[in-house]
PDB file of C-alpha atoms in Angstrom:
ATOM      1  CA  MET A 263     152.103  32.329 -13.822  1.00  0.00           C
ATOM      2  CA  ASP A 264     155.385  30.469 -14.437  1.00  0.00           C
ATOM      3  CA  ARG A 265     157.855  29.371 -12.097  1.00  0.00           C
ATOM      4  CA  ASN A 266     160.818  31.208 -13.037  1.00  0.00           C
ATOM      5  CA  ASN A 267     158.259  34.681 -12.436  1.00  0.00           C
ATOM      6  CA  LEU A 268     156.924  33.750  -9.407  1.00  0.00           C
ATOM      7  CA  GLN A 269     160.778  33.021  -8.372  1.00  0.00           C
ATOM      8  CA  ARG A 270     161.201  36.517  -9.246  1.00  0.00           C
ATOM      9  CA  GLN A 271     158.336  38.027  -7.132  1.00  0.00           C
ATOM     10  CA  VAL A 272     159.598  35.965  -4.285  1.00  0.00           C
ATOM     11  CA  ALA A 273     162.848  37.541  -4.539  1.00  0.00           C
ATOM     12  CA  GLN A 274     161.434  40.938  -5.258  1.00  0.00           C
ATOM     13  CA  ILE A 275     159.348  40.840  -2.045  1.00  0.00           C
ATOM     14  CA  ARG A 276     162.141  38.993   0.012  1.00  0.00           C
ATOM     15  CA  ARG A 277     164.605  42.523  -0.690  1.00  0.00           C
ATOM     16  CA  SER A 278     161.943  44.933  -0.154  1.00  0.00           C
ATOM     17  CA  LEU A 279     160.960  43.376   3.134  1.00  0.00           C
ATOM     18  CA  ILE A 280     165.135  44.379   4.311  1.00  0.00           C
ATOM     19  CA  GLU A 281     165.245  47.609   2.348  1.00  0.00           C
ATOM     20  CA  GLN A 282     161.844  48.977   4.058  1.00  0.00           C
ATOM     21  CA  GLU A 283     163.699  47.755   7.255  1.00  0.00           C
ATOM     22  CA  PHE A 284     160.793  45.275   7.967  1.00  0.00           C
ATOM     23  CA  LEU A 285     163.259  42.871   8.410  1.00  0.00           C
ATOM     24  CA  ASP A 286     167.156  42.692   9.376  1.00  0.00           C
ATOM     25  CA  GLU A 287     168.994  41.061   6.427  1.00  0.00           C
ATOM     26  CA  GLN A 288     171.810  39.552   8.577  1.00  0.00           C
ATOM     27  CA  GLN A 289     169.740  37.651  11.301  1.00  0.00           C
ATOM     28  CA  PHE A 290     166.797  36.822   8.188  1.00  0.00           C
ATOM     29  CA  VAL A 291     169.321  35.176   5.995  1.00  0.00           C
ATOM     30  CA  GLN A 292     170.659  33.461   9.289  1.00  0.00           C
ATOM     31  CA  LEU A 293     167.520  31.837   9.662  1.00  0.00           C
ATOM     32  CA  GLU A 294     167.144  30.886   5.790  1.00  0.00           C
ATOM     33  CA  ASP A 295     170.903  29.276   6.172  1.00  0.00           C
ATOM     34  CA  LEU A 296     169.268  26.768   8.416  1.00  0.00           C
ATOM     35  CA  GLN A 297     167.029  25.554   5.883  1.00  0.00           C
ATOM     36  CA  ASP A 298     167.756  22.394   4.004  1.00  0.00           C
ATOM     37  CA  ASP A 299     166.069  19.947   2.440  1.00  0.00           C
ATOM     38  CA  ALA A 300     165.249  18.000   5.599  1.00  0.00           C
ATOM     39  CA  ASN A 301     164.028  21.192   6.955  1.00  0.00           C
ATOM     40  CA  PRO A 302     162.735  23.265   4.038  1.00  0.00           C
ATOM     41  CA  ASN A 303     160.196  25.615   5.764  1.00  0.00           C
ATOM     42  CA  PHE A 304     162.414  26.701   8.767  1.00  0.00           C
ATOM     43  CA  VAL A 305     161.902  30.033   8.545  1.00  0.00           C
ATOM     44  CA  GLU A 306     158.269  29.902   8.322  1.00  0.00           C
ATOM     45  CA  GLU A 307     157.993  27.390  10.991  1.00  0.00           C
ATOM     46  CA  ILE A 308     159.735  29.828  13.040  1.00  0.00           C
ATOM     47  CA  VAL A 309     157.735  33.171  11.975  1.00  0.00           C
ATOM     48  CA  THR A 310     155.070  31.382  12.699  1.00  0.00           C
ATOM     49  CA  LEU A 311     155.619  29.806  16.186  1.00  0.00           C
ATOM     50  CA  PHE A 312     156.790  33.649  16.833  1.00  0.00           C
ATOM     51  CA  TYR A 313     153.240  34.788  16.271  1.00  0.00           C
ATOM     52  CA  THR A 314     151.237  32.248  18.041  1.00  0.00           C
ATOM     53  CA  ASP A 315     153.869  33.205  20.864  1.00  0.00           C
ATOM     54  CA  SER A 316     153.044  36.644  20.123  1.00  0.00           C
ATOM     55  CA  THR A 317     149.532  35.858  21.150  1.00  0.00           C
ATOM     56  CA  ARG A 318     150.317  34.773  24.958  1.00  0.00           C
ATOM     57  CA  LEU A 319     152.915  37.595  25.405  1.00  0.00           C
ATOM     58  CA  PHE A 320     150.266  40.441  23.771  1.00  0.00           C
ATOM     59  CA  HIS A 321     147.733  38.927  26.365  1.00  0.00           C
ATOM     60  CA  ASN A 322     150.154  39.211  29.388  1.00  0.00           C
ATOM     61  CA  ILE A 323     150.653  43.011  27.892  1.00  0.00           C
ATOM     62  CA  GLU A 324     147.285  43.678  27.944  1.00  0.00           C
ATOM     63  CA  GLU A 325     146.344  42.273  31.154  1.00  0.00           C
ATOM     64  CA  ALA A 326     149.161  44.234  32.614  1.00  0.00           C
ATOM     65  CA  LEU A 327     148.072  47.538  31.203  1.00  0.00           C
ATOM     66  CA  THR A 328     144.327  47.237  32.570  1.00  0.00           C
ATOM     67  CA  THR A 329     145.207  46.213  36.059  1.00  0.00           C
ATOM     68  CA  ARG A 330     145.401  48.796  38.574  1.00  0.00           C
ATOM     69  CA  PRO A 331     147.920  49.664  40.406  1.00  0.00           C
ATOM     70  CA  ILE A 332     149.714  49.637  37.345  1.00  0.00           C
ATOM     71  CA  ASP A 333     152.877  46.968  37.653  1.00  0.00           C
ATOM     72  CA  PHE A 334     155.572  48.906  35.118  1.00  0.00           C
ATOM     73  CA  THR A 335     157.946  46.455  36.325  1.00  0.00           C
ATOM     74  CA  LYS A 336     155.972  43.482  35.115  1.00  0.00           C
ATOM     75  CA  LEU A 337     154.964  45.265  31.985  1.00  0.00           C
ATOM     76  CA  GLU A 338     158.800  45.814  31.226  1.00  0.00           C
ATOM     77  CA  SER A 339     159.459  42.624  31.696  1.00  0.00           C
ATOM     78  CA  TYR A 340     156.682  41.046  29.375  1.00  0.00           C
ATOM     79  CA  MET A 341     157.699  43.546  26.799  1.00  0.00           C
ATOM     80  CA  HIS A 342     161.296  42.487  27.405  1.00  0.00           C
ATOM     81  CA  GLN A 343     160.373  39.226  26.362  1.00  0.00           C
ATOM     82  CA  PHE A 344     158.614  40.064  23.509  1.00  0.00           C
ATOM     83  CA  ARG A 345     161.565  42.100  22.299  1.00  0.00           C
ATOM     84  CA  GLY A 346     163.792  39.153  22.589  1.00  0.00           C
ATOM     85  CA  SER A 347     161.668  36.975  20.169  1.00  0.00           C
ATOM     86  CA  THR A 348     161.178  39.726  17.837  1.00  0.00           C
ATOM     87  CA  SER A 349     164.931  40.053  17.354  1.00  0.00           C
ATOM     88  CA  SER A 350     165.272  36.253  17.000  1.00  0.00           C
ATOM     89  CA  ILE A 351     163.532  37.078  13.493  1.00  0.00           C
ATOM     90  CA  GLY A 352     164.725  40.390  12.444  1.00  0.00           C
ATOM     91  CA  ALA A 353     161.654  42.128  12.967  1.00  0.00           C
ATOM     92  CA  ILE A 354     163.181  45.676  12.805  1.00  0.00           C
ATOM     93  CA  LYS A 355     160.442  48.203  13.197  1.00  0.00           C
ATOM     94  CA  VAL A 356     158.551  45.541  16.071  1.00  0.00           C
ATOM     95  CA  LYS A 357     161.839  46.356  17.976  1.00  0.00           C
ATOM     96  CA  ARG A 358     162.083  49.888  17.674  1.00  0.00           C
ATOM     97  CA  GLU A 359     158.209  50.019  18.701  1.00  0.00           C
ATOM     98  CA  CYS A 360     159.100  47.834  21.626  1.00  0.00           C
ATOM     99  CA  THR A 361     162.087  49.814  23.044  1.00  0.00           C
ATOM    100  CA  GLN A 362     159.544  53.052  22.915  1.00  0.00           C
ATOM    101  CA  PHE A 363     157.221  51.049  25.128  1.00  0.00           C
ATOM    102  CA  LYS A 364     159.877  50.333  27.304  1.00  0.00           C
ATOM    103  CA  GLU A 365     161.211  53.640  27.604  1.00  0.00           C
ATOM    104  CA  PHE A 366     157.528  54.589  28.626  1.00  0.00           C
ATOM    105  CA  CYS A 367     157.474  51.822  31.065  1.00  0.00           C
ATOM    106  CA  LEU A 368     160.889  53.561  32.507  1.00  0.00           C
ATOM    107  CA  ALA A 369     159.302  56.593  32.877  1.00  0.00           C
ATOM    108  CA  GLU A 370     156.260  54.952  34.440  1.00  0.00           C
ATOM    109  CA  ASN A 371     153.856  56.689  31.742  1.00  0.00           C
ATOM    110  CA  ILE A 372     150.964  54.461  31.139  1.00  0.00           C
ATOM    111  CA  ASP A 373     149.342  56.588  28.667  1.00  0.00           C
ATOM    112  CA  GLY A 374     152.712  56.478  26.555  1.00  0.00           C
ATOM    113  CA  CYS A 375     152.891  52.768  27.105  1.00  0.00           C
ATOM    114  CA  ILE A 376     149.254  52.228  25.536  1.00  0.00           C
ATOM    115  CA  ARG A 377     150.202  54.457  22.523  1.00  0.00           C
ATOM    116  CA  ALA A 378     153.313  52.627  22.267  1.00  0.00           C
ATOM    117  CA  PHE A 379     152.000  49.167  22.342  1.00  0.00           C
ATOM    118  CA  GLN A 380     149.610  50.379  19.975  1.00  0.00           C
ATOM    119  CA  LYS A 381     152.334  50.813  17.615  1.00  0.00           C
ATOM    120  CA  VAL A 382     153.673  47.713  18.260  1.00  0.00           C
ATOM    121  CA  ARG A 383     150.548  45.980  17.296  1.00  0.00           C
ATOM    122  CA  GLN A 384     150.262  48.149  14.116  1.00  0.00           C
ATOM    123  CA  GLU A 385     154.082  46.902  13.289  1.00  0.00           C
ATOM    124  CA  HIS A 386     153.430  43.548  14.291  1.00  0.00           C
ATOM    125  CA  GLU A 387     150.176  43.032  12.352  1.00  0.00           C
ATOM    126  CA  THR A 388     151.732  44.827   9.200  1.00  0.00           C
ATOM    127  CA  LEU A 389     154.880  42.272   9.160  1.00  0.00           C
ATOM    128  CA  ARG A 390     152.867  39.243   9.505  1.00  0.00           C
ATOM    129  CA  ILE A 391     151.071  40.266   6.486  1.00  0.00           C
ATOM    130  CA  GLN A 392     153.852  40.703   4.585  1.00  0.00           C
ATOM    131  CA  LEU A 393     155.374  37.452   5.505  1.00  0.00           C
ATOM    132  CA  GLU A 394     152.477  35.587   4.968  1.00  0.00           C
ATOM    133  CA  THR A 395     152.613  36.557   1.221  1.00  0.00           C
ATOM    134  CA  TYR A 396     156.374  35.982   1.140  1.00  0.00           C
ATOM    135  CA  PHE A 397     155.644  32.440   2.457  1.00  0.00           C
ATOM    136  CA  GLN A 398     152.343  31.776  -0.040  1.00  0.00           C
ATOM    137  CA  LEU A 399     154.155  32.871  -2.916  1.00  0.00           C
ATOM    138  CA  ARG A 400     157.267  30.818  -1.769  1.00  0.00           C
ATOM    139  CA  ARG A 401     154.823  28.113  -2.072  1.00  0.00           C
ATOM    140  CA  GLN A 402     153.442  28.619  -5.158  1.00  0.00           C
ATOM    141  CA  ALA A 403     157.185  28.830  -6.634  1.00  0.00           C
ATOM    142  CA  GLY A 404     157.826  25.619  -5.504  1.00  0.00           C
ATOM    143  CA  LEU A 405     160.853  26.933  -3.209  1.00  0.00           C
ATOM    144  CA  ALA A 406     158.755  25.124  -0.344  1.00  0.00           C
ATOM    145  CA  ARG A 407     157.479  21.912   0.679  1.00  0.00           C
ATOM    146  CA  THR A 408     153.572  21.587   1.601  1.00  0.00           C
TER     147      THR A 408
ATOM    148  CA  MET B 151     182.331  11.745  28.464  1.00  0.00           C
ATOM    149  CA  VAL B 152     184.096  12.036  24.918  1.00  0.00           C
ATOM    150  CA  VAL B 153     184.507  15.676  23.944  1.00  0.00           C
ATOM    151  CA  GLY B 154     184.867  15.750  19.867  1.00  0.00           C
ATOM    152  CA  LYS B 155     187.241  17.694  17.835  1.00  0.00           C
ATOM    153  CA  VAL B 156     185.470  20.796  16.495  1.00  0.00           C
ATOM    154  CA  VAL B 157     186.420  20.921  12.473  1.00  0.00           C
ATOM    155  CA  SER B 158     185.984  24.551  11.041  1.00  0.00           C
ATOM    156  CA  SER B 159     184.542  24.327   7.708  1.00  0.00           C
ATOM    157  CA  THR B 160     182.650  26.221   5.674  1.00  0.00           C
ATOM    158  CA  SER B 161     179.780  24.161   6.543  1.00  0.00           C
ATOM    159  CA  HIS B 162     180.504  24.268   9.868  1.00  0.00           C
ATOM    160  CA  GLU B 163     180.112  20.383  10.177  1.00  0.00           C
ATOM    161  CA  SER B 164     182.666  18.257  12.097  1.00  0.00           C
ATOM    162  CA  ALA B 165     183.526  14.674  10.880  1.00  0.00           C
ATOM    163  CA  GLU B 166     183.465  13.326  14.517  1.00  0.00           C
ATOM    164  CA  LYS B 167     180.915  15.516  17.606  1.00  0.00           C
ATOM    165  CA  ARG B 168     179.956  13.669  20.824  1.00  0.00           C
ATOM    166  CA  LEU B 169     179.733  17.354  22.937  1.00  0.00           C
ATOM    167  CA  SER B 170     176.619  17.743  24.831  1.00  0.00           C
ATOM    168  CA  VAL B 171     174.581  21.056  24.833  1.00  0.00           C
ATOM    169  CA  LEU B 172     172.147  22.556  26.602  1.00  0.00           C
ATOM    170  CA  VAL B 173     169.806  25.686  25.650  1.00  0.00           C
ATOM    171  CA  VAL B 174     168.358  27.261  28.731  1.00  0.00           C
ATOM    172  CA  ASP B 175     165.771  29.894  27.743  1.00  0.00           C
ATOM    173  CA  ASP B 176     161.919  30.356  28.314  1.00  0.00           C
ATOM    174  CA  ASP B 177     161.188  31.546  24.292  1.00  0.00           C
ATOM    175  CA  PRO B 178     160.260  28.967  22.395  1.00  0.00           C
ATOM    176  CA  VAL B 179     161.458  30.571  19.039  1.00  0.00           C
ATOM    177  CA  ILE B 180     164.732  30.848  20.946  1.00  0.00           C
ATOM    178  CA  GLN B 181     164.628  27.371  21.568  1.00  0.00           C
ATOM    179  CA  LYS B 182     163.656  26.252  18.214  1.00  0.00           C
ATOM    180  CA  ILE B 183     166.281  28.336  16.261  1.00  0.00           C
ATOM    181  CA  HIS B 184     169.184  27.521  18.689  1.00  0.00           C
ATOM    182  CA  LYS B 185     168.330  24.184  19.045  1.00  0.00           C
ATOM    183  CA  MET B 186     168.473  23.823  15.369  1.00  0.00           C
ATOM    184  CA  MET B 187     171.809  25.704  14.732  1.00  0.00           C
ATOM    185  CA  LEU B 188     173.150  23.400  16.911  1.00  0.00           C
ATOM    186  CA  THR B 189     171.779  19.733  15.772  1.00  0.00           C
ATOM    187  CA  ASN B 190     171.969  20.836  11.960  1.00  0.00           C
ATOM    188  CA  LYS B 191     174.755  23.046  11.648  1.00  0.00           C
ATOM    189  CA  PHE B 192     177.142  21.627  13.997  1.00  0.00           C
ATOM    190  CA  LYS B 193     175.577  17.810  14.628  1.00  0.00           C
ATOM    191  CA  ILE B 194     175.054  18.113  18.111  1.00  0.00           C
ATOM    192  CA  SER B 195     172.791  15.286  18.539  1.00  0.00           C
ATOM    193  CA  ASP B 196     172.940  15.781  22.399  1.00  0.00           C
ATOM    194  CA  THR B 197     171.248  18.916  22.671  1.00  0.00           C
ATOM    195  CA  GLN B 198     168.412  19.650  25.574  1.00  0.00           C
ATOM    196  CA  VAL B 199     166.306  22.117  26.047  1.00  0.00           C
ATOM    197  CA  ALA B 200     165.144  23.888  29.556  1.00  0.00           C
ATOM    198  CA  GLU B 201     162.640  26.335  29.993  1.00  0.00           C
ATOM    199  CA  ASN B 202     163.571  28.010  32.859  1.00  0.00           C
ATOM    200  CA  GLY B 203     166.878  27.788  35.362  1.00  0.00           C
ATOM    201  CA  LYS B 204     165.039  25.319  37.734  1.00  0.00           C
ATOM    202  CA  GLN B 205     164.880  22.880  34.999  1.00  0.00           C
ATOM    203  CA  ALA B 206     168.457  23.122  34.243  1.00  0.00           C
ATOM    204  CA  VAL B 207     169.307  22.933  37.999  1.00  0.00           C
ATOM    205  CA  ASP B 208     167.143  20.208  38.416  1.00  0.00           C
ATOM    206  CA  LEU B 209     168.838  18.485  35.373  1.00  0.00           C
ATOM    207  CA  HIS B 210     172.316  18.958  36.823  1.00  0.00           C
ATOM    208  CA  ARG B 211     171.245  17.451  40.366  1.00  0.00           C
ATOM    209  CA  CYS B 212     169.646  14.514  38.278  1.00  0.00           C
ATOM    210  CA  GLY B 213     173.260  13.756  37.094  1.00  0.00           C
ATOM    211  CA  ALA B 214     173.266  15.658  33.805  1.00  0.00           C
ATOM    212  CA  ILE B 215     176.260  17.046  32.387  1.00  0.00           C
ATOM    213  CA  PHE B 216     176.811  19.346  29.504  1.00  0.00           C
ATOM    214  CA  ASP B 217     180.008  20.387  27.513  1.00  0.00           C
ATOM    215  CA  LEU B 218     178.051  24.218  26.941  1.00  0.00           C
ATOM    216  CA  ILE B 219     175.079  25.603  28.573  1.00  0.00           C
ATOM    217  CA  LEU B 220     173.147  29.023  26.671  1.00  0.00           C
ATOM    218  CA  MET B 221     171.569  30.609  29.838  1.00  0.00           C
ATOM    219  CA  ASP B 222     168.892  33.072  28.924  1.00  0.00           C
ATOM    220  CA  MET B 223     168.718  35.872  31.886  1.00  0.00           C
ATOM    221  CA  GLU B 224     165.281  36.518  32.034  1.00  0.00           C
ATOM    222  CA  MET B 225     163.120  33.475  32.833  1.00  0.00           C
ATOM    223  CA  PRO B 226     160.358  32.678  35.054  1.00  0.00           C
ATOM    224  CA  ILE B 227     160.176  30.413  37.990  1.00  0.00           C
ATOM    225  CA  MET B 228     164.388  30.986  38.038  1.00  0.00           C
ATOM    226  CA  ASN B 229     166.220  33.314  35.903  1.00  0.00           C
ATOM    227  CA  GLY B 230     169.591  32.659  34.478  1.00  0.00           C
ATOM    228  CA  VAL B 231     171.645  34.827  37.129  1.00  0.00           C
ATOM    229  CA  GLN B 232     169.904  32.318  39.966  1.00  0.00           C
ATOM    230  CA  ALA B 233     170.575  29.397  38.116  1.00  0.00           C
ATOM    231  CA  THR B 234     174.087  29.777  37.152  1.00  0.00           C
ATOM    232  CA  MET B 235     175.033  30.817  40.930  1.00  0.00           C
ATOM    233  CA  GLU B 236     173.299  27.262  41.923  1.00  0.00           C
ATOM    234  CA  LEU B 237     175.209  25.540  39.301  1.00  0.00           C
ATOM    235  CA  ARG B 238     178.735  26.764  40.206  1.00  0.00           C
ATOM    236  CA  ALA B 239     177.640  26.284  43.775  1.00  0.00           C
ATOM    237  CA  MET B 240     176.989  22.782  42.700  1.00  0.00           C
ATOM    238  CA  GLY B 241     180.459  22.291  41.455  1.00  0.00           C
ATOM    239  CA  VAL B 242     179.033  22.156  37.590  1.00  0.00           C
ATOM    240  CA  GLU B 243     182.146  23.336  35.547  1.00  0.00           C
ATOM    241  CA  SER B 244     180.492  23.376  32.190  1.00  0.00           C
ATOM    242  CA  MET B 245     180.958  26.394  29.878  1.00  0.00           C
ATOM    243  CA  ILE B 246     178.108  28.537  30.650  1.00  0.00           C
ATOM    244  CA  VAL B 247     177.410  31.185  27.961  1.00  0.00           C
ATOM    245  CA  GLY B 248     174.526  33.893  28.986  1.00  0.00           C
ATOM    246  CA  VAL B 249     172.425  34.707  26.217  1.00  0.00           C
ATOM    247  CA  THR B 250     170.261  38.108  26.757  1.00  0.00           C
ATOM    248  CA  SER B 251     168.813  41.033  25.332  1.00  0.00           C
ATOM    249  CA  HIS B 252     169.669  43.280  27.805  1.00  0.00           C
ATOM    250  CA  GLY B 253     171.711  46.292  26.453  1.00  0.00           C
ATOM    251  CA  LEU B 254     172.879  47.398  29.757  1.00  0.00           C
ATOM    252  CA  ASP B 255     176.177  47.139  30.807  1.00  0.00           C
ATOM    253  CA  ALA B 256     175.401  46.730  34.330  1.00  0.00           C
ATOM    254  CA  GLU B 257     172.710  44.348  34.133  1.00  0.00           C
ATOM    255  CA  LYS B 258     175.379  41.979  31.778  1.00  0.00           C
ATOM    256  CA  GLN B 259     178.015  42.478  34.745  1.00  0.00           C
ATOM    257  CA  THR B 260     175.657  41.245  37.277  1.00  0.00           C
ATOM    258  CA  PHE B 261     174.771  38.376  34.919  1.00  0.00           C
ATOM    259  CA  ILE B 262     178.779  37.175  34.109  1.00  0.00           C
ATOM    260  CA  GLY B 263     179.538  38.163  38.203  1.00  0.00           C
ATOM    261  CA  ALA B 264     177.069  35.046  38.719  1.00  0.00           C
ATOM    262  CA  GLY B 265     179.699  32.698  37.206  1.00  0.00           C
ATOM    263  CA  LEU B 266     179.639  32.839  33.226  1.00  0.00           C
ATOM    264  CA  ASP B 267     182.233  31.978  31.100  1.00  0.00           C
ATOM    265  CA  ASP B 268     180.941  34.724  28.714  1.00  0.00           C
ATOM    266  CA  CYS B 269     177.942  36.750  27.635  1.00  0.00           C
ATOM    267  CA  PHE B 270     176.392  37.247  24.377  1.00  0.00           C
ATOM    268  CA  ALA B 271     173.344  39.461  23.048  1.00  0.00           C
ATOM    269  CA  LYS B 272     170.176  37.340  21.769  1.00  0.00           C
ATOM    270  CA  PRO B 273     170.405  35.552  19.315  1.00  0.00           C
ATOM    271  CA  LEU B 274     173.792  34.197  18.855  1.00  0.00           C
ATOM    272  CA  THR B 275     174.909  33.659  15.764  1.00  0.00           C
ATOM    273  CA  ILE B 276     176.438  30.599  13.913  1.00  0.00           C
ATOM    274  CA  GLN B 277     179.979  32.314  14.357  1.00  0.00           C
ATOM    275  CA  THR B 278     179.815  32.639  18.053  1.00  0.00           C
ATOM    276  CA  ILE B 279     178.531  29.137  18.569  1.00  0.00           C
ATOM    277  CA  SER B 280     181.347  27.954  16.415  1.00  0.00           C
ATOM    278  CA  SER B 281     184.176  30.024  18.373  1.00  0.00           C
ATOM    279  CA  LEU B 282     182.238  28.511  21.888  1.00  0.00           C
ATOM    280  CA  LEU B 283     182.543  25.138  20.372  1.00  0.00           C
ATOM    281  CA  GLN B 284     185.997  25.401  19.047  1.00  0.00           C
ATOM    282  CA  LEU B 285     186.893  26.395  22.446  1.00  0.00           C
ATOM    283  CA  ILE B 286     185.416  23.465  24.042  1.00  0.00           C
ATOM    284  CA  ALA B 287     187.203  21.221  22.165  1.00  0.00           C
ATOM    285  CA  ASP B 288     190.100  22.892  22.241  1.00  0.00           C
TER     286      ASP B 288
END
C-alpha cells in the first residue's frame, strides 16, 4: 500500500476516533500540537504511559472492590485518579463510564460499582485496540519515527 | 532570580526566558504532558516535577524557588490543599495554580481557600499556561 494511501487511512481512523467520541478532538489536537521533530511520537508515548499506569490503578480498584468492608471513599478516590488520566488523553467514553462508577460509589452501591467498572474496562480496551491500529498505521505511513 | 519576558506568538515561543515552574502531580501522564508543554512550547528549561505535596514542600524547605507552581488537588502522602497551606505558611509567594478534575464548586473553593492564586480544570491548555506565564512576566 503506497504512502499516500496509508496517510489517508491514518487520517480516516483519526477522524473516526473523534466522530465516534472515542477521543475528544480538542484534547487530542493539543497533544498532537506538542509533537515536533524532536518528539515525533509524543502522543503514542503518552497513550502508552496512560495504559501502563492504568494497570496499576485498575489493580487498586479491583482490590478495593473485593475488600470487605467496602471503602467507597477509597474506591471513589482511585477512580478519580484514573478519571483524571482519561481526561488528559481525551478518552471521552472511558471518562463517561468513570463518572457512572463515581455515581455508584456515592450511592454506596457495590453491584453498580462492579458493573460500572466492567464497562470502564471494556471502553478502555476498545480504545486501546483502536489506538494501537492508529499508531501502527501511522508508523507504516512514515508519520512516526520508529 | 531573573524573570524573563513572555512574548506571545503563534508558536508560543519567547525570546528569553528564565522562569522556573514546578509541576506537582502524582499522575505520570499529567506530569509528562505539562512538562512537555512548558519545556517544548514555552521553552522553560527549569521545569521540575514533584509527585506529591510533601515533595513540593520539601523542595521549598531546601531553598528552591519557583515562579509558578501547578498544584494537583488529590495526591497521596500530602494533597494539594495541605501542600498549598504549608507553602503559604512558609512564606512562599510564588503563583500557585490549582489543577483539578473535581467538578464540584465546594471542593474547588476549599482548594482556592488554601491559598491558590487560581484554579483550573485538568488538563491545562496551552492557552491557560500562556496566560499564566504572561501574568508572571508582567
